[in-house]
Structure formats: C-alpha cells, structure tokens
Tab-separated table of C-alpha atoms in Angstrom:
chain	number	residue	atom	x	y	z
A	1	UNK	CA	71.072	-130.799	33.478
A	2	UNK	CA	71.172	-128.030	30.874
A	3	UNK	CA	68.143	-126.637	29.065
A	4	UNK	CA	67.797	-123.664	26.760
A	5	UNK	CA	64.316	-122.236	26.250
A	6	UNK	CA	63.755	-119.482	23.716
A	7	UNK	CA	61.387	-116.585	24.253
A	8	UNK	CA	60.531	-115.645	20.681
A	9	UNK	CA	59.871	-111.910	20.423
A	10	UNK	CA	61.568	-110.915	17.182
A	11	UNK	CA	64.376	-108.454	17.847
A	12	UNK	CA	63.680	-108.721	21.582
A	13	UNK	CA	64.055	-112.517	21.692
A	14	UNK	CA	66.218	-114.041	24.403
A	15	UNK	CA	67.179	-117.304	26.026
A	16	UNK	CA	66.260	-118.817	29.365
A	17	UNK	CA	69.308	-120.895	30.314
A	18	UNK	CA	68.711	-123.542	32.990
A	19	UNK	CA	71.898	-125.242	34.165
A	20	UNK	CA	73.392	-126.454	37.436
A	21	UNK	CA	76.314	-124.323	38.694
A	22	UNK	CA	75.555	-121.748	36.001
A	23	UNK	CA	75.888	-118.855	38.451
A	24	UNK	CA	79.645	-119.126	38.038
A	25	UNK	CA	79.137	-118.722	34.271
A	26	UNK	CA	77.272	-115.425	34.586
A	27	UNK	CA	80.113	-113.326	33.220
A	28	UNK	CA	80.726	-115.696	30.337
A	29	UNK	CA	77.013	-115.781	29.489
A	30	UNK	CA	76.824	-111.996	29.468
A	31	UNK	CA	79.952	-111.692	27.338
A	32	UNK	CA	78.076	-113.520	24.578
A	33	UNK	CA	75.535	-110.697	24.464
A	34	UNK	CA	78.040	-107.960	23.498
A	35	UNK	CA	77.040	-105.645	26.318
A	36	UNK	CA	78.789	-102.572	27.654
A	37	UNK	CA	81.347	-103.136	30.403
A	38	UNK	CA	79.535	-101.355	33.231
A	39	UNK	CA	77.261	-103.532	35.378
A	40	UNK	CA	75.105	-102.782	38.410
A	41	UNK	CA	74.353	-105.934	40.395
A	42	UNK	CA	71.155	-105.594	42.446
A	43	UNK	CA	70.301	-107.994	45.262
A	44	UNK	CA	69.215	-108.054	48.897
A	45	UNK	CA	71.506	-108.652	51.899
A	46	UNK	CA	70.529	-112.297	52.445
A	47	UNK	CA	70.900	-113.341	48.811
A	48	UNK	CA	74.083	-111.324	48.420
A	49	UNK	CA	75.583	-113.090	51.446
A	50	UNK	CA	75.074	-116.456	49.730
A	51	UNK	CA	75.805	-115.617	46.107
A	52	UNK	CA	76.878	-112.009	45.637
A	53	UNK	CA	80.639	-112.504	45.684
A	54	UNK	CA	80.416	-115.465	43.282
A	55	UNK	CA	78.377	-113.423	40.829
A	56	UNK	CA	80.725	-110.420	41.062
A	57	UNK	CA	83.808	-112.628	40.637
A	58	UNK	CA	82.312	-114.199	37.520
A	59	UNK	CA	81.490	-110.791	36.075
A	60	UNK	CA	84.917	-109.334	36.831
A	61	UNK	CA	86.683	-112.372	35.398
A	62	UNK	CA	84.809	-111.693	32.172
A	63	UNK	CA	86.056	-108.096	32.125
A	64	UNK	CA	83.015	-106.262	33.474
A	65	UNK	CA	83.227	-103.264	35.822
A	66	UNK	CA	80.823	-104.056	38.668
A	67	UNK	CA	78.984	-101.891	41.182
A	68	UNK	CA	76.430	-103.390	43.557
A	69	UNK	CA	73.338	-102.361	45.487
A	70	UNK	CA	71.455	-104.281	48.175
A	71	UNK	CA	67.789	-103.412	48.677
A	72	UNK	CA	65.753	-104.398	51.748
A	73	UNK	CA	63.916	-107.716	51.311
A	74	UNK	CA	60.150	-107.907	51.148
A	75	UNK	CA	57.217	-106.811	49.027
A	76	UNK	CA	56.593	-103.751	51.190
A	77	UNK	CA	59.908	-102.279	49.998
A	78	UNK	CA	58.952	-102.610	46.318
A	79	UNK	CA	58.411	-98.870	46.063
A	80	UNK	CA	59.576	-95.818	44.155
A	81	UNK	CA	61.831	-94.967	47.110
A	82	UNK	CA	63.834	-98.121	46.450
A	83	UNK	CA	63.993	-97.295	42.741
A	84	UNK	CA	65.415	-93.884	43.645
A	85	UNK	CA	68.280	-95.634	45.418
A	86	UNK	CA	69.039	-97.592	42.249
A	87	UNK	CA	68.943	-94.422	40.173
A	88	UNK	CA	71.393	-92.743	42.572
A	89	UNK	CA	73.891	-95.601	42.280
A	90	UNK	CA	73.428	-95.742	38.502
A	91	UNK	CA	74.261	-92.029	38.339
A	92	UNK	CA	77.197	-92.357	40.725
A	93	UNK	CA	78.694	-95.120	38.560
A	94	UNK	CA	77.859	-93.383	35.267
A	95	UNK	CA	75.825	-96.223	33.809
A	96	UNK	CA	75.376	-95.730	30.079
A	97	UNK	CA	72.804	-96.969	27.559
A	98	UNK	CA	75.031	-99.951	26.809
A	99	UNK	CA	75.305	-100.806	30.517
A	100	UNK	CA	73.440	-103.605	32.283
A	101	UNK	CA	71.584	-104.072	35.521
A	102	UNK	CA	71.717	-107.640	36.854
A	103	UNK	CA	68.923	-108.804	39.155
A	104	UNK	CA	70.245	-111.417	41.594
A	105	UNK	CA	67.311	-112.386	43.790
A	106	UNK	CA	63.636	-113.194	43.905
A	107	UNK	CA	60.615	-111.538	42.377
A	108	UNK	CA	60.912	-108.295	44.321
A	109	UNK	CA	64.527	-107.742	43.271
A	110	UNK	CA	63.743	-108.766	39.704
A	111	UNK	CA	60.716	-106.488	39.364
A	112	UNK	CA	62.529	-103.455	40.760
A	113	UNK	CA	65.742	-104.015	38.823
A	114	UNK	CA	63.782	-104.474	35.617
A	115	UNK	CA	61.798	-101.291	36.215
A	116	UNK	CA	64.921	-99.291	37.020
A	117	UNK	CA	66.575	-100.623	33.855
A	118	UNK	CA	63.473	-99.828	31.801
A	119	UNK	CA	63.470	-96.206	32.927
A	120	UNK	CA	67.154	-95.311	33.394
A	121	UNK	CA	68.271	-93.393	30.300
A	122	UNK	CA	64.945	-94.488	28.754
A	123	UNK	CA	66.002	-98.112	28.865
A	124	UNK	CA	69.213	-100.074	29.432
A	125	UNK	CA	69.973	-103.804	29.464
A	126	UNK	CA	68.793	-106.089	32.231
A	127	UNK	CA	69.779	-109.696	32.944
A	128	UNK	CA	67.690	-111.749	35.344
A	129	UNK	CA	69.393	-114.246	37.685
A	130	UNK	CA	66.477	-115.527	39.800
A	131	UNK	CA	67.241	-117.199	43.122
A	132	UNK	CA	63.719	-118.215	44.223
A	133	UNK	CA	61.452	-120.812	42.673
A	134	UNK	CA	58.756	-118.202	42.078
A	135	UNK	CA	61.141	-115.929	40.188
A	136	UNK	CA	62.638	-118.819	38.207
A	137	UNK	CA	59.326	-120.067	36.875
A	138	UNK	CA	57.479	-116.785	36.581
A	139	UNK	CA	58.524	-113.253	37.425
A	140	UNK	CA	62.019	-113.279	35.858
A	141	UNK	CA	60.532	-114.191	32.472
A	142	UNK	CA	58.400	-112.010	30.253
A	143	UNK	CA	59.556	-108.467	30.935
A	144	UNK	CA	56.897	-107.358	33.419
A	145	UNK	CA	58.581	-104.898	35.760
A	146	UNK	CA	57.247	-102.539	38.362
A	147	UNK	CA	56.666	-101.389	41.891
A	148	UNK	CA	53.650	-101.201	44.174
A	149	UNK	CA	51.422	-98.263	44.959
A	150	UNK	CA	50.078	-98.166	48.531
A	151	UNK	CA	46.624	-98.933	47.136
A	152	UNK	CA	47.540	-101.624	44.643
A	153	UNK	CA	50.186	-104.103	43.588
A	154	UNK	CA	52.360	-103.393	40.534
A	155	UNK	CA	50.293	-100.395	39.456
A	156	UNK	CA	53.496	-98.575	38.448
A	157	UNK	CA	55.533	-100.439	35.865
A	158	UNK	CA	56.724	-101.073	32.335
A	159	UNK	CA	57.296	-103.938	29.925
A	160	UNK	CA	61.058	-104.375	29.535
A	161	UNK	CA	62.391	-107.727	28.351
A	162	UNK	CA	65.649	-109.091	29.793
A	163	UNK	CA	68.585	-109.888	27.560
A	164	UNK	CA	68.900	-113.285	29.222
A	165	UNK	CA	67.483	-115.273	32.137
A	166	UNK	CA	70.035	-117.477	33.884
A	167	UNK	CA	68.613	-120.151	36.202
A	168	UNK	CA	70.858	-122.188	38.500
A	169	UNK	CA	68.715	-124.828	40.269
A	170	UNK	CA	71.409	-125.346	42.893
A	171	UNK	CA	70.663	-121.991	44.523
A	172	UNK	CA	67.288	-123.372	45.605
A	173	UNK	CA	69.152	-125.314	48.306
A	174	UNK	CA	69.398	-122.144	50.406
A	175	UNK	CA	65.785	-121.102	49.773
A	176	UNK	CA	63.659	-120.980	52.959
A	177	UNK	CA	60.843	-123.535	53.006
A	178	UNK	CA	58.150	-120.867	53.042
A	179	UNK	CA	59.607	-119.300	49.892
A	180	UNK	CA	59.732	-122.703	48.185
A	181	UNK	CA	56.052	-123.256	48.930
A	182	UNK	CA	55.210	-119.785	47.635
A	183	UNK	CA	56.949	-120.628	44.368
A	184	UNK	CA	54.954	-123.833	44.040
A	185	UNK	CA	51.783	-121.719	43.722
A	186	UNK	CA	52.992	-120.398	40.373
A	187	UNK	CA	53.947	-123.919	39.275
A	188	UNK	CA	50.447	-125.187	40.075
A	189	UNK	CA	49.108	-122.202	38.141
A	190	UNK	CA	50.855	-123.390	34.977
A	191	UNK	CA	49.375	-126.837	35.446
A	192	UNK	CA	45.875	-125.359	35.649
A	193	UNK	CA	46.107	-122.847	32.796
A	194	UNK	CA	48.366	-124.577	30.272
A	195	UNK	CA	50.000	-127.895	31.091
A	196	UNK	CA	47.852	-130.799	32.301
A	197	UNK	CA	50.887	-133.114	32.157
A	198	UNK	CA	52.744	-130.921	34.652
A	199	UNK	CA	49.690	-130.944	36.913
A	200	UNK	CA	49.615	-134.755	36.787
A	201	UNK	CA	53.326	-134.945	37.660
A	202	UNK	CA	52.707	-132.758	40.699
A	203	UNK	CA	49.755	-134.884	41.759
A	204	UNK	CA	51.892	-138.024	41.549
A	205	UNK	CA	54.519	-136.627	43.937
A	206	UNK	CA	53.975	-137.680	47.533
A	207	UNK	CA	55.431	-134.476	48.996
A	208	UNK	CA	55.598	-130.960	47.566
A	209	UNK	CA	55.941	-128.789	50.660
A	210	UNK	CA	59.740	-128.997	51.075
A	211	UNK	CA	62.501	-129.077	48.480
A	212	UNK	CA	64.311	-131.956	50.185
A	213	UNK	CA	61.334	-134.248	49.597
A	214	UNK	CA	60.987	-133.395	45.900
A	215	UNK	CA	63.025	-135.547	43.551
A	216	UNK	CA	65.633	-133.839	41.380
A	217	UNK	CA	63.956	-135.055	38.200
A	218	UNK	CA	60.694	-133.436	39.248
A	219	UNK	CA	62.441	-130.144	40.091
A	220	UNK	CA	64.023	-130.188	36.637
A	221	UNK	CA	60.642	-130.881	35.048
A	222	UNK	CA	59.021	-128.136	37.115
A	223	UNK	CA	61.579	-125.625	35.871
A	224	UNK	CA	61.540	-126.649	32.214
A	225	UNK	CA	57.753	-127.103	31.914
A	226	UNK	CA	56.973	-123.857	33.758
A	227	UNK	CA	59.535	-121.783	31.870
A	228	UNK	CA	58.384	-123.243	28.559
A	229	UNK	CA	54.760	-122.433	29.388
A	230	UNK	CA	55.668	-118.847	30.269
A	231	UNK	CA	57.810	-118.512	27.135
A	232	UNK	CA	55.005	-119.881	24.934
A	233	UNK	CA	52.435	-117.461	26.303
A	234	UNK	CA	54.724	-114.404	26.266
A	235	UNK	CA	55.863	-115.230	22.727
A	236	UNK	CA	52.238	-115.112	21.575
A	237	UNK	CA	51.252	-111.996	23.539
A	238	UNK	CA	54.082	-109.878	24.908
A	239	UNK	CA	52.084	-107.012	26.403
A	240	UNK	CA	48.989	-108.791	27.682
A	241	UNK	CA	46.585	-107.684	24.991
A	242	UNK	CA	44.850	-111.064	25.121
A	243	UNK	CA	46.256	-114.519	25.853
A	244	UNK	CA	48.889	-113.435	28.364
A	245	UNK	CA	46.187	-112.435	30.815
A	246	UNK	CA	45.748	-116.147	31.610
A	247	UNK	CA	49.032	-115.923	33.542
A	248	UNK	CA	47.100	-113.905	36.122
A	249	UNK	CA	45.143	-116.951	37.242
A	250	UNK	CA	44.676	-116.641	41.007
A	251	UNK	CA	46.188	-113.169	41.000
A	252	UNK	CA	43.024	-111.054	40.866
A	253	UNK	CA	41.817	-111.840	44.369
A	254	UNK	CA	45.371	-112.698	45.450
A	255	UNK	CA	46.636	-109.183	44.701
A	256	UNK	CA	43.676	-107.646	46.528
A	257	UNK	CA	44.422	-109.687	49.644
A	258	UNK	CA	48.136	-108.784	49.447
A	259	UNK	CA	47.324	-105.097	49.203
A	260	UNK	CA	44.813	-105.165	52.056
A	261	UNK	CA	47.323	-106.866	54.354
A	262	UNK	CA	49.997	-104.275	53.575
A	263	UNK	CA	52.280	-106.760	51.775
A	264	UNK	CA	53.443	-107.919	55.210
A	265	UNK	CA	51.304	-110.896	56.150
A	266	UNK	CA	51.495	-113.098	53.052
A	267	UNK	CA	54.091	-114.083	50.503
A	268	UNK	CA	52.987	-113.433	46.930
A	269	UNK	CA	52.647	-117.145	46.214
A	270	UNK	CA	50.550	-117.644	49.349
A	271	UNK	CA	48.152	-114.969	48.160
A	272	UNK	CA	48.049	-116.587	44.711
A	273	UNK	CA	47.175	-119.925	46.344
A	274	UNK	CA	44.219	-118.278	48.087
A	275	UNK	CA	43.284	-116.591	44.816
A	276	UNK	CA	43.334	-119.881	42.905
A	277	UNK	CA	41.038	-121.508	45.448
A	278	UNK	CA	38.647	-118.581	45.053
A	279	UNK	CA	38.824	-118.588	41.250
A	280	UNK	CA	38.264	-122.334	41.140
A	281	UNK	CA	35.193	-122.044	43.337
A	282	UNK	CA	33.833	-119.137	41.280
A	283	UNK	CA	34.265	-121.272	38.172
A	284	UNK	CA	32.390	-124.107	39.851
A	285	UNK	CA	29.557	-121.795	40.901
A	286	UNK	CA	29.255	-120.555	37.310
A	287	UNK	CA	29.218	-124.097	35.953
A	288	UNK	CA	32.449	-123.685	33.998
A	289	UNK	CA	34.217	-126.764	35.375
A	290	UNK	CA	33.562	-129.880	37.419
A	291	UNK	CA	33.589	-130.328	41.179
A	292	UNK	CA	36.268	-133.028	40.906
A	293	UNK	CA	38.581	-130.552	39.172
A	294	UNK	CA	38.071	-128.065	41.980
A	295	UNK	CA	38.889	-130.768	44.506
A	296	UNK	CA	42.017	-131.842	42.589
A	297	UNK	CA	43.279	-128.266	42.442
A	298	UNK	CA	42.632	-127.574	46.117
A	299	UNK	CA	44.210	-130.870	47.207
A	300	UNK	CA	47.358	-129.968	45.287
A	301	UNK	CA	47.480	-126.507	46.836
A	302	UNK	CA	47.093	-128.059	50.291
A	303	UNK	CA	49.835	-130.603	49.524
A	304	UNK	CA	52.291	-127.741	49.041
A	305	UNK	CA	51.424	-126.313	52.463
A	306	UNK	CA	49.884	-123.142	51.011
A	307	UNK	CA	46.931	-121.403	52.694
A	308	UNK	CA	43.462	-121.948	51.261
A	309	UNK	CA	41.482	-119.621	53.542
A	310	UNK	CA	41.321	-115.840	53.778
A	311	UNK	CA	43.515	-114.292	56.500
A	312	UNK	CA	41.651	-113.347	59.655
A	313	UNK	CA	40.502	-109.750	59.726
A	314	UNK	CA	40.364	-109.191	55.975
A	315	UNK	CA	36.899	-107.864	55.181
A	316	UNK	CA	35.090	-109.282	52.175
A	317	UNK	CA	33.677	-105.913	51.103
A	318	UNK	CA	37.183	-104.471	51.213
A	319	UNK	CA	38.351	-107.207	48.836
A	320	UNK	CA	35.469	-106.490	46.461
A	321	UNK	CA	36.323	-102.767	46.508
A	322	UNK	CA	40.018	-103.515	45.949
A	323	UNK	CA	39.210	-105.578	42.853
A	324	UNK	CA	38.307	-102.342	41.074
A	325	UNK	CA	41.985	-101.337	41.227
A	326	UNK	CA	43.115	-104.511	39.467
A	327	UNK	CA	45.087	-103.831	36.276
A	328	UNK	CA	42.772	-106.107	34.295
A	329	UNK	CA	39.671	-103.996	34.965
A	330	UNK	CA	38.151	-102.839	31.670
A	331	UNK	CA	35.290	-100.331	31.495
A	332	UNK	CA	34.757	-100.861	35.208
A	333	UNK	CA	34.340	-104.624	34.841
A	334	UNK	CA	36.687	-106.969	36.723
A	335	UNK	CA	38.053	-109.675	34.412
A	336	UNK	CA	38.655	-113.082	35.952
A	337	UNK	CA	40.745	-115.951	34.668
A	338	UNK	CA	38.625	-119.027	35.371
A	339	UNK	CA	39.433	-122.702	34.723
A	340	UNK	CA	37.278	-124.844	32.454
A	341	UNK	CA	39.314	-128.019	32.993
A	342	UNK	CA	42.820	-128.929	34.156
A	343	UNK	CA	45.075	-127.322	31.545
A	344	UNK	CA	42.574	-124.812	30.143
A	345	UNK	CA	41.077	-121.511	31.296
A	346	UNK	CA	38.854	-118.759	29.985
A	347	UNK	CA	38.762	-115.005	30.641
A	348	UNK	CA	35.460	-113.391	31.553
A	349	UNK	CA	34.097	-110.167	32.990
A	350	UNK	CA	30.710	-111.744	33.626
A	351	UNK	CA	31.179	-112.704	37.273
A	352	UNK	CA	28.367	-111.401	39.492
A	353	UNK	CA	29.526	-109.588	42.601
A	354	UNK	CA	27.183	-111.737	44.664
A	355	UNK	CA	29.010	-114.846	43.448
A	356	UNK	CA	32.367	-113.365	44.452
A	357	UNK	CA	30.938	-112.445	47.848
A	358	UNK	CA	29.472	-115.906	48.378
A	359	UNK	CA	32.740	-117.637	47.492
A	360	UNK	CA	34.785	-115.382	49.761
A	361	UNK	CA	32.371	-115.961	52.646
A	362	UNK	CA	32.988	-119.694	52.254
A	363	UNK	CA	36.735	-119.079	52.576
A	364	UNK	CA	36.651	-117.282	55.918
C-alpha cells in the first residue's frame, strides 16, 4: 500500500507519505526536499532500539551527516528541560538553518522535536516519522509543536509545519497494546467530527482493542481517512483561527484530566476518550444531538478498551478550575467542541458550568 496525501498550505505545503517499509526510504525521501546535509535524529530509547539504526543507515546512505538524541519517554518529560538538551546537541553539531531535525517516535517526540526545530535559529526544517498510531493520524500532521507547563498541557509552543510526514504502517507491529488503544481515540475523533464513513467502518469491526485483531485493510483505511481528514482541516485553517478547533474534540476536559494527574496516570488518547464521553454527554444535555448517537460513540470507545470514567481521586471542581487554562478559552469563556451528529460538530462557549459539573459527576 502506498498513499500520498497533500497538506495544501501554499509555500508551506507538504506530503504525507504512507507506505509499507518506507522507513528504509527515509534518506531518499529527504533527498527529494533539497535539504542541508546535517540532520539531528530525535527519538526515545525504546523506539531507537527498534528503528534508530535503520533510520540512520538510510540517512547516511543518502549522504546526510547524522547526530542523534534520545529523550526519556512519557508526557511528563515534555518540558523545556528536554528542549534544552536538544538545543545543546544542535549547538554541539553546528546545525544550520538548512539543517533538519527528524522526529522518530510518538506524539511526545514529535511535539518536542517540532518545537526545537521551530525555535532553533528561528526555525529550521523538521521531518516527522511517527511510530505510534496516535502520532500517525494526528500529532505528526499540522505543525502544532510544544511542551507542557506544570499547570497545563501544550501551553508553550509554536506552529511549525514539517517538510514531510513519512508513515510506515509496519512499525505499528512493535507498538504496545495500550499505545494502540490510545491512538484509536484520535481515530474515533475523526469519525465524530468529520468522517461518518470512517465511524461506520469502525463500528463494523468486531475488535478494535488490539492491532492483531484489526484487518490490514481497515488499518490502511484508518490511516488514509484520518490523515486526509487532518490534512483537509489544516489546509483550511492552519493556525486554528476557526475550523481547526474542531480537532480538539474531547481534548478540553481530556487535557484538564491529564494535567491534574501529572501526565503520569493516563495516556493522551485515554484522556481524550474520557473527554469525548464527557463532550458527548454535554451535547446530549444541551439537546444538540440524539441519545442514540451518544450511545454509538460510547460503545465504540468501549470497544477499543479505552476508559470512559474519570480516574479515582480527580476532583470535579479541580477539573472545572483547570478548564480556565485551556488554550481555547476566549474572554474567560471555555469553548467546547460538541457533536451534533456523527460526522459533524459545532463550537460553543455557551456551556453552563452546572451542566459540566453534572456530566462529570455522572462519570465518577
């Protein structure tokens, strides 16, 4: 399978290349972009153990000079301290404005590498090589980069589009089951906000909680449909001035829960699953969509093995307070992405706090 999806952003346009065994073509793919010869490959120890040497060999065979840096895995390490380490290695290896940082890993690696590339020398090239389902369908695409502040997720960041996104579905074979399920949250998100056909395909699959039970054709469709949805939205609204905010479906409450649990208890996709359940119920309470749609969404989330209840010990009032730190807050009003039917959502800041509180109480 080979698919090319274009992200149309004028001079900043780029391709998402989805192809089996494409990791070994990384150097060749980058040679097409007429980049400088110096490359910093960023990964984490586990991913590097599986794929680092293959990626470096491909880059060197294409004539690139390669340095590498492994960052600790996990959302709690997505901090400015980790970025400082990247800056130090970039300085040590004299990366120039024509140089490239390559993100080989999941969303954490991709976000940090993108942010470091956006800010080193006021912006150098970045190529995203996602190795998790979540990164493949979501975080590697669209140029959102950043790190966490102790009081909020991704509060420090920049928009910096990659030069290319290279997706090799075969690397999913080494993805832990929990990470696969976390990625499925973002896939379900696309079905709710944009692509009713994708949602129906997911519903028709008997199992979605482990990669080995998901047919290859469905995996291919998941990747192409999700990447196309992300490309469509980003192409219409690069910097989230309007439409792109729909990509945050499930993220408003999800980010608050992540932050309150110190980025240790939940995977990002698990928090998004909880956030989608909450957003769906809020929409139902406000009369924006039907009960059967809520039930269909929640059944699909449960089928993937994702949590649908709040973690024990997380206080509802703390969540409500944390919502005020969400990046989508405007004039003090929290904006929610709420579904109106499968495949369509609306954005509103008219959600009463009492409704949020009531919904969260029902999720304890």
